[in-house]
mmCIF file of C-alpha atoms and ligand atoms in Angstrom:
data_model
loop_
_atom_site.group_PDB
_atom_site.id
_atom_site.type_symbol
_atom_site.label_atom_id
_atom_site.label_comp_id
_atom_site.label_asym_id
_atom_site.label_seq_id
_atom_site.Cartn_x
_atom_site.Cartn_y
_atom_site.Cartn_z
ATOM 1 C CA MET A 1 17.125 9.588 -17.252
ATOM 2 C CA THR A 2 14.682 7.526 -15.219
ATOM 3 C CA ALA A 3 12.005 4.845 -17.904
ATOM 4 C CA ARG A 4 8.571 4.286 -17.590
ATOM 5 C CA HIS A 5 8.227 0.611 -16.284
ATOM 6 C CA THR A 6 5.721 -1.791 -17.157
ATOM 7 C CA ILE A 7 5.887 -5.284 -16.719
ATOM 8 C CA ALA A 8 7.144 -7.778 -20.202
ATOM 9 C CA LYS A 9 4.023 -10.556 -20.009
ATOM 10 C CA GLU A 10 0.544 -11.456 -18.439
ATOM 11 C CA VAL A 11 1.498 -13.041 -14.652
ATOM 12 C CA ALA A 12 -1.865 -14.191 -12.443
ATOM 13 C CA CYS A 13 -2.577 -16.293 -8.928
ATOM 14 C CA GLU A 14 -5.777 -17.229 -6.772
ATOM 15 C CA GLY A 15 -6.250 -16.495 -3.291
ATOM 16 C CA ILE A 16 -8.942 -15.247 -0.444
ATOM 17 C CA ALA A 17 -10.323 -11.707 -0.760
ATOM 18 C CA LEU A 18 -9.118 -10.093 3.316
ATOM 19 C CA HIS A 19 -12.784 -8.796 4.254
ATOM 20 C CA ALA A 20 -15.193 -10.152 0.658
ATOM 21 C CA GLY A 21 -13.321 -14.074 1.937
ATOM 22 C CA THR A 22 -14.610 -14.956 -1.435
ATOM 23 C CA GLN A 23 -12.056 -16.621 -3.616
ATOM 24 C CA VAL A 24 -10.334 -14.073 -6.697
ATOM 25 C CA ARG A 25 -8.554 -14.512 -9.589
ATOM 26 C CA MET A 26 -6.263 -11.606 -10.588
ATOM 27 C CA ILE A 27 -4.380 -10.611 -13.449
ATOM 28 C CA LEU A 28 -1.494 -8.436 -14.440
ATOM 29 C CA ALA A 29 -0.757 -7.039 -17.378
ATOM 30 C CA PRO A 30 1.088 -4.844 -19.593
ATOM 31 C CA ALA A 31 0.095 -1.731 -19.855
ATOM 32 C CA ALA A 32 0.698 1.685 -22.556
ATOM 33 C CA ALA A 33 3.200 4.154 -20.947
ATOM 34 C CA GLY A 34 1.172 6.709 -19.042
ATOM 35 C CA THR A 35 -1.420 4.224 -18.584
ATOM 36 C CA GLY A 36 -0.976 4.420 -14.628
ATOM 37 C CA VAL A 37 -1.983 1.348 -12.685
ATOM 38 C CA VAL A 38 -5.528 0.602 -13.478
ATOM 39 C CA PHE A 39 -7.911 -1.688 -11.900
ATOM 40 C CA ARG A 40 -10.638 -3.290 -13.939
ATOM 41 C CA ARG A 41 -13.834 -5.465 -12.675
ATOM 42 C CA LEU A 42 -13.761 -8.491 -14.653
ATOM 43 C CA ASP A 43 -16.766 -9.683 -12.815
ATOM 44 C CA MET A 44 -18.453 -5.348 -13.222
ATOM 45 C CA ASP A 45 -18.237 -5.459 -17.180
ATOM 46 C CA GLY A 46 -14.404 -4.254 -17.357
ATOM 47 C CA ILE A 47 -15.875 -1.692 -15.290
ATOM 48 C CA GLU A 48 -11.886 0.178 -14.803
ATOM 49 C CA VAL A 49 -10.677 1.948 -11.322
ATOM 50 C CA PRO A 50 -7.631 4.059 -12.295
ATOM 51 C CA ALA A 51 -5.515 3.732 -9.097
ATOM 52 C CA ARG A 52 -4.993 7.416 -7.966
ATOM 53 C CA TYR A 53 -5.600 9.203 -4.923
ATOM 54 C CA ASP A 54 -8.238 11.572 -5.693
ATOM 55 C CA LEU A 55 -10.149 8.458 -6.440
ATOM 56 C CA VAL A 56 -9.928 6.936 -2.721
ATOM 57 C CA SER A 57 -13.669 6.465 -1.851
ATOM 58 C CA GLU A 58 -12.630 4.482 1.689
ATOM 59 C CA THR A 59 -9.891 3.940 4.150
ATOM 60 C CA THR A 60 -11.615 2.147 6.791
ATOM 61 C CA LEU A 61 -10.021 -0.708 7.825
ATOM 62 C CA GLY A 62 -8.078 -0.758 4.859
ATOM 63 C CA THR A 63 -7.688 1.663 0.897
ATOM 64 C CA THR A 64 -10.282 1.943 -1.639
ATOM 65 C CA LEU A 65 -10.573 2.635 -4.554
ATOM 66 C CA GLU A 66 -14.209 3.905 -6.090
ATOM 67 C CA SER A 67 -14.879 5.033 -10.123
ATOM 68 C CA GLY A 68 -18.371 5.372 -11.516
ATOM 69 C CA ARG A 69 -20.056 1.641 -10.062
ATOM 70 C CA ALA A 70 -17.446 -0.270 -9.337
ATOM 71 C CA SER A 71 -14.713 -0.059 -6.714
ATOM 72 C CA VAL A 72 -11.885 -2.076 -5.174
ATOM 73 C CA ALA A 73 -11.001 -2.306 -1.856
ATOM 74 C CA VAL A 74 -8.018 -3.295 0.321
ATOM 75 C CA VAL A 75 -5.660 -2.187 -2.826
ATOM 76 C CA GLU A 76 -2.496 -0.783 -0.487
ATOM 77 C CA HIS A 77 -0.132 -3.871 -0.427
ATOM 78 C CA LEU A 78 -0.018 -4.263 -3.938
ATOM 79 C CA MET A 79 -0.191 -0.493 -4.419
ATOM 80 C CA ALA A 80 3.246 -1.159 -2.183
ATOM 81 C CA ALA A 81 4.352 -4.382 -4.475
ATOM 82 C CA ILE A 82 3.994 -2.161 -8.308
ATOM 83 C CA PHE A 83 6.141 0.201 -6.340
ATOM 84 C CA GLY A 84 8.787 -1.522 -4.656
ATOM 85 C CA ALA A 85 9.129 -3.071 -8.429
ATOM 86 C CA GLY A 86 9.204 -0.180 -10.208
ATOM 87 C CA ILE A 87 6.406 -1.201 -12.358
ATOM 88 C CA ASP A 88 4.690 2.984 -13.951
ATOM 89 C CA ASP A 89 2.221 1.177 -16.341
ATOM 90 C CA LEU A 90 0.288 -2.033 -15.136
ATOM 91 C CA VAL A 91 -3.719 -3.451 -15.579
ATOM 92 C CA VAL A 92 -5.098 -5.309 -12.996
ATOM 93 C CA MET A 93 -7.799 -7.504 -13.476
ATOM 94 C CA VAL A 94 -9.815 -9.049 -10.569
ATOM 95 C CA ASP A 95 -13.083 -10.883 -10.460
ATOM 96 C CA GLY A 96 -13.777 -9.604 -7.519
ATOM 97 C CA PRO A 97 -14.164 -6.436 -5.004
ATOM 98 C CA GLU A 98 -10.682 -6.895 -3.972
ATOM 99 C CA PRO A 99 -7.135 -8.526 -5.037
ATOM 100 C CA PRO A 100 -6.482 -11.290 -3.007
ATOM 101 C CA VAL A 101 -4.133 -10.957 0.412
ATOM 102 C CA LEU A 102 -2.780 -14.007 -0.267
ATOM 103 C CA ASP A 103 0.287 -13.908 2.499
ATOM 104 C CA GLY A 104 -0.781 -10.594 3.620
ATOM 105 C CA ASP A 105 2.577 -8.505 2.955
ATOM 106 C CA ALA A 106 3.584 -7.520 -0.181
ATOM 107 C CA LEU A 107 6.347 -9.768 -0.767
ATOM 108 C CA SER A 108 4.306 -12.368 -2.052
ATOM 109 C CA PHE A 109 3.089 -9.959 -5.180
ATOM 110 C CA LEU A 110 7.197 -8.491 -5.081
ATOM 111 C CA GLU A 111 6.786 -12.609 -6.439
ATOM 112 C CA LEU A 112 4.412 -12.753 -8.800
ATOM 113 C CA LEU A 113 5.473 -10.017 -10.482
ATOM 114 C CA ASP A 114 9.397 -11.143 -10.935
ATOM 115 C CA ALA A 115 7.620 -13.704 -12.845
ATOM 116 C CA ALA A 116 6.092 -11.292 -15.039
ATOM 117 C CA GLY A 117 9.626 -10.032 -15.385
ATOM 118 C CA VAL A 118 10.374 -5.961 -16.463
ATOM 119 C CA LYS A 119 9.469 -4.034 -19.865
ATOM 120 C CA GLU A 120 11.007 -0.260 -19.822
ATOM 121 C CA HIS A 121 9.115 2.105 -21.987
ATOM 122 C CA ASP A 122 11.172 5.059 -24.081
ATOM 123 C CA THR A 123 9.435 7.811 -22.113
ATOM 124 C CA PRO A 124 11.242 9.561 -18.542
ATOM 125 C CA ARG A 125 9.118 8.438 -15.011
ATOM 126 C CA GLN A 126 8.935 12.027 -13.602
ATOM 127 C CA ALA A 127 8.192 12.157 -9.537
ATOM 128 C CA VAL A 128 6.919 14.914 -7.212
ATOM 129 C CA LYS A 129 9.650 16.722 -4.694
ATOM 130 C CA ILE A 130 8.558 17.635 -1.799
ATOM 131 C CA VAL A 131 9.848 21.448 -1.666
ATOM 132 C CA ARG A 132 7.730 22.309 1.764
ATOM 133 C CA ARG A 133 7.045 20.804 4.040
ATOM 134 C CA VAL A 134 2.501 18.822 4.769
ATOM 135 C CA GLU A 135 1.156 17.652 7.481
ATOM 136 C CA VAL A 136 -2.344 16.443 8.358
ATOM 137 C CA THR A 137 -3.024 15.676 11.826
ATOM 138 C CA HIS A 138 -6.227 13.319 13.542
ATOM 139 C CA LYS A 139 -6.107 13.467 17.180
ATOM 140 C CA ASP A 140 -3.060 11.877 18.526
ATOM 141 C CA ALA A 141 -1.904 10.723 15.277
ATOM 142 C CA HIS A 142 -0.117 12.597 12.285
ATOM 143 C CA ALA A 143 1.289 12.707 9.698
ATOM 144 C CA ALA A 144 4.051 14.975 7.438
ATOM 145 C CA LEU A 145 5.572 14.890 3.979
ATOM 146 C CA ALA A 146 9.064 17.262 4.226
ATOM 147 C CA PRO A 147 11.775 18.258 1.679
ATOM 148 C CA ALA A 148 14.511 15.648 1.140
ATOM 149 C CA PRO A 149 17.513 14.043 -0.496
ATOM 150 C CA ALA A 150 15.187 10.862 -1.309
ATOM 151 C CA LEU A 151 12.321 9.245 -0.295
ATOM 152 C CA GLN A 152 12.871 8.226 3.141
ATOM 153 C CA PHE A 153 10.064 6.918 5.787
ATOM 154 C CA THR A 154 10.288 6.883 9.920
ATOM 155 C CA PHE A 155 7.166 5.241 11.337
ATOM 156 C CA GLU A 156 6.306 5.012 15.071
ATOM 157 C CA ILE A 157 3.339 3.794 16.736
ATOM 158 C CA ALA A 158 2.195 3.582 19.936
ATOM 159 C CA PHE A 159 -0.629 -0.393 21.525
ATOM 160 C CA ALA A 160 -1.436 -0.752 24.522
ATOM 161 C CA SER A 161 -1.200 -4.548 24.050
ATOM 162 C CA THR A 162 2.793 -5.356 24.903
ATOM 163 C CA ALA A 163 2.243 -8.092 21.756
ATOM 164 C CA ILE A 164 3.124 -4.313 19.816
ATOM 165 C CA GLY A 165 3.956 -1.532 22.641
ATOM 166 C CA GLN A 166 6.232 0.759 21.321
ATOM 167 C CA GLN A 167 7.729 0.305 17.953
ATOM 168 C CA ARG A 168 9.704 3.222 15.599
ATOM 169 C CA PHE A 169 11.189 2.030 12.215
ATOM 170 C CA ALA A 170 12.815 4.754 10.324
ATOM 171 C CA PHE A 171 13.902 3.319 6.719
ATOM 172 C CA ASP A 172 15.832 4.638 3.606
ATOM 173 C CA TYR A 173 14.196 3.664 1.094
ATOM 174 C CA SER A 174 15.309 1.509 -1.937
ATOM 175 C CA PRO A 175 14.222 -1.495 -4.147
ATOM 176 C CA ALA A 176 15.901 -3.544 -2.123
ATOM 177 C CA ALA A 177 16.098 -2.720 0.945
ATOM 178 C CA PHE A 178 11.688 -2.434 0.297
ATOM 179 C CA ARG A 179 12.343 -6.083 -0.236
ATOM 180 C CA GLY A 180 13.875 -7.023 2.191
ATOM 181 C CA GLU A 181 12.815 -5.151 5.110
ATOM 182 C CA ILE A 182 9.545 -3.798 4.403
ATOM 183 C CA ALA A 183 7.888 -5.906 2.251
ATOM 184 C CA PRO A 184 7.737 -9.058 4.209
ATOM 185 C CA ALA A 185 5.948 -7.298 6.844
ATOM 186 C CA ARG A 186 2.286 -9.251 7.371
ATOM 187 C CA THR A 187 -0.766 -7.780 7.796
ATOM 188 C CA PHE A 188 -1.980 -7.710 11.674
ATOM 189 C CA GLY A 189 -5.591 -6.976 14.374
ATOM 190 C CA ASP A 190 -6.789 -8.419 17.097
ATOM 191 C CA ILE A 191 -8.530 -10.816 18.163
ATOM 192 C CA SER A 192 -10.894 -9.385 19.995
ATOM 193 C CA GLN A 193 -12.056 -7.104 17.528
ATOM 194 C CA LEU A 194 -13.098 -9.924 14.990
ATOM 195 C CA GLU A 195 -15.920 -11.092 15.923
ATOM 196 C CA ALA A 196 -17.305 -7.122 15.289
ATOM 197 C CA LEU A 197 -16.135 -6.425 12.361
ATOM 198 C CA LYS A 198 -17.606 -9.739 10.592
ATOM 199 C CA GLN A 199 -20.870 -9.000 12.186
ATOM 200 C CA MET A 200 -19.059 -5.085 9.637
ATOM 201 C CA ASP A 201 -19.241 -7.626 7.519
ATOM 202 C CA ARG A 202 -15.117 -7.471 6.982
ATOM 203 C CA GLY A 203 -12.634 -9.837 7.259
ATOM 204 C CA HIS A 204 -13.750 -13.014 5.603
ATOM 205 C CA GLY A 205 -10.871 -13.923 4.901
ATOM 206 C CA ALA A 206 -8.664 -13.431 7.916
ATOM 207 C CA SER A 207 -6.690 -16.233 9.055
ATOM 208 C CA LEU A 208 -3.275 -17.420 11.221
ATOM 209 C CA HIS A 209 -2.015 -17.760 7.666
ATOM 210 C CA ASN A 210 -2.651 -13.684 6.342
ATOM 211 C CA THR A 211 -3.023 -12.116 9.556
ATOM 212 C CA LEU A 212 -0.479 -11.290 12.767
ATOM 213 C CA ALA A 213 -3.357 -12.438 15.128
ATOM 214 C CA ILE A 214 -3.214 -10.068 18.167
ATOM 215 C CA ASP A 215 -4.631 -12.084 21.475
ATOM 216 C CA GLY A 216 -4.186 -9.855 24.598
ATOM 217 C CA ASP A 217 -0.480 -9.615 24.844
ATOM 218 C CA LYS A 218 0.302 -12.603 22.654
ATOM 219 C CA VAL A 219 0.588 -12.856 19.473
ATOM 220 C CA LEU A 220 -1.392 -15.737 18.904
ATOM 221 C CA ASN A 221 0.907 -17.286 15.363
ATOM 222 C CA ALA A 222 4.248 -15.450 16.048
ATOM 223 C CA ASP A 223 5.431 -18.573 14.864
ATOM 224 C CA ILE A 224 5.178 -16.867 11.460
ATOM 225 C CA MET A 225 6.305 -13.134 12.212
ATOM 226 C CA ARG A 226 9.579 -12.557 10.212
ATOM 227 C CA PHE A 227 10.770 -9.398 12.644
ATOM 228 C CA PRO A 228 9.947 -8.441 15.639
ATOM 229 C CA ASP A 229 9.153 -5.048 15.342
ATOM 230 C CA GLU A 230 6.437 -6.528 12.182
ATOM 231 C CA PHE A 231 4.058 -4.158 13.243
ATOM 232 C CA VAL A 232 5.354 -1.263 11.980
ATOM 233 C CA ARG A 233 7.136 -2.016 9.851
ATOM 234 C CA HIS A 234 3.894 -2.915 8.354
ATOM 235 C CA LYS A 235 2.324 0.713 8.483
ATOM 236 C CA ILE A 236 5.823 1.393 5.816
ATOM 237 C CA LEU A 237 4.433 -1.015 3.745
ATOM 238 C CA ASP A 238 1.127 0.399 3.769
ATOM 239 C CA ALA A 239 2.590 4.280 3.753
ATOM 240 C CA VAL A 240 4.052 3.070 0.719
ATOM 241 C CA GLY A 241 0.890 1.839 -0.876
ATOM 242 C CA ASP A 242 -0.886 4.876 0.061
ATOM 243 C CA LEU A 243 1.385 6.923 -1.210
ATOM 244 C CA ALA A 244 2.198 4.521 -4.649
ATOM 245 C CA LEU A 245 -1.689 6.949 -5.503
ATOM 246 C CA ALA A 246 0.468 9.664 -6.043
ATOM 247 C CA GLY A 247 1.030 8.371 -9.806
ATOM 248 C CA MET A 248 4.742 9.182 -9.815
ATOM 249 C CA PRO A 249 7.243 8.387 -6.357
ATOM 250 C CA LEU A 250 7.810 11.236 -3.943
ATOM 251 C CA ILE A 251 10.955 12.549 -2.776
ATOM 252 C CA ALA A 252 10.389 13.202 0.752
ATOM 253 C CA ARG A 253 10.273 12.266 4.031
ATOM 254 C CA PHE A 254 7.559 10.402 5.024
ATOM 255 C CA GLU A 255 6.985 11.380 9.137
ATOM 256 C CA GLY A 256 3.977 9.076 9.852
ATOM 257 C CA VAL A 257 2.655 8.927 13.726
ATOM 258 C CA ARG A 258 0.201 6.354 14.466
ATOM 259 C CA SER A 259 -1.482 7.261 11.143
ATOM 260 C CA GLY A 260 -3.328 4.481 9.065
ATOM 261 C CA HIS A 261 -4.967 4.981 5.204
ATOM 262 C CA ALA A 262 -7.532 7.905 6.299
ATOM 263 C CA LEU A 263 -4.581 10.388 6.967
ATOM 264 C CA ASN A 264 -1.915 8.796 4.202
ATOM 265 C CA ASN A 265 -4.871 9.938 1.858
ATOM 266 C CA ALA A 266 -5.571 12.932 3.906
ATOM 267 C CA LEU A 267 -2.005 14.346 2.814
ATOM 268 C CA LEU A 268 -1.627 13.393 -0.591
ATOM 269 C CA ARG A 269 -4.960 15.731 -1.042
ATOM 270 C CA ALA A 270 -3.035 18.232 1.103
ATOM 271 C CA LEU A 271 0.157 17.872 -0.710
ATOM 272 C CA PHE A 272 -1.715 18.572 -4.225
ATOM 273 C CA SER A 273 -3.546 20.882 -3.285
ATOM 274 C CA ASP A 274 -1.813 23.707 -3.680
ATOM 275 C CA PRO A 275 1.413 23.351 -6.433
ATOM 276 C CA ALA A 276 3.919 25.638 -4.124
ATOM 277 C CA ASN A 277 4.414 22.287 -1.987
ATOM 278 C CA TYR A 278 5.775 20.421 -4.804
ATOM 279 C CA ARG A 279 8.139 20.850 -8.226
ATOM 280 C CA LEU A 280 7.916 17.941 -11.078
ATOM 281 C CA VAL A 281 11.280 16.774 -11.306
ATOM 282 C CA ALA A 282 12.397 13.831 -13.483
ATOM 283 C CA ALA A 283 13.157 10.583 -11.913
ATOM 284 C CA PRO A 284 16.391 9.944 -10.093
HETATM 285 ZN ZN1 ZN B 1 -1.848 -3.620 5.499
#
């Protein structure tokens, strides 16, 4: 049996919020078995927002969770790191509307979780085994979960900018492979859309340190790139984080073609809408 895990001790960090642009302090704290991941807004009387796919309220430029009058935005990179660290139960306290973006990757959160250490609960971890293919499509974007012996990802993207172009990546999930091949991949954005983004009151915290900036057919900060195909790897990072909102590991092959936060969430809603799509099993 694989047990549920939380962290061994509290850890904290501070940084800028990607969209709000404000300084946010985040504290990760151990949680009892069965808690799942729960966000707590310290700046809003401690209102709690559970990290669950059915509480996703917004998927433009990040995944936002909402419960009651509180929301937490851009949760996907942190969720990917929590999943990658094998943590099931955790309280995430923030004093602002988003976790800090840190390096725009999941690795910086993984390093914070490393410092917290892991504590094993004596409750077994369950997994969701996909037994029937589930797929969702929107225009030329597509996402599917197919039956598979273990968690796998394939992803394809196609951008007009030759800085990205067509990229495809296939990835067999393991904690070590996630840490080495996916977690370091930074988020990216088109510099020509940054002003429009700021008009929408988004992207105030984006910088050449935390976001790969596409300018026409160039990457302005190519010097900080960690992989030649970092963009498609980051799309897998986002998918890992979005799928973590299932609350349990999936045993499936995720297939993404130009998928994003909206389709990733629609896919989980489609999966859980019909119990014939999956079986709950002991986690491998
Ligand atoms: Zn992302």
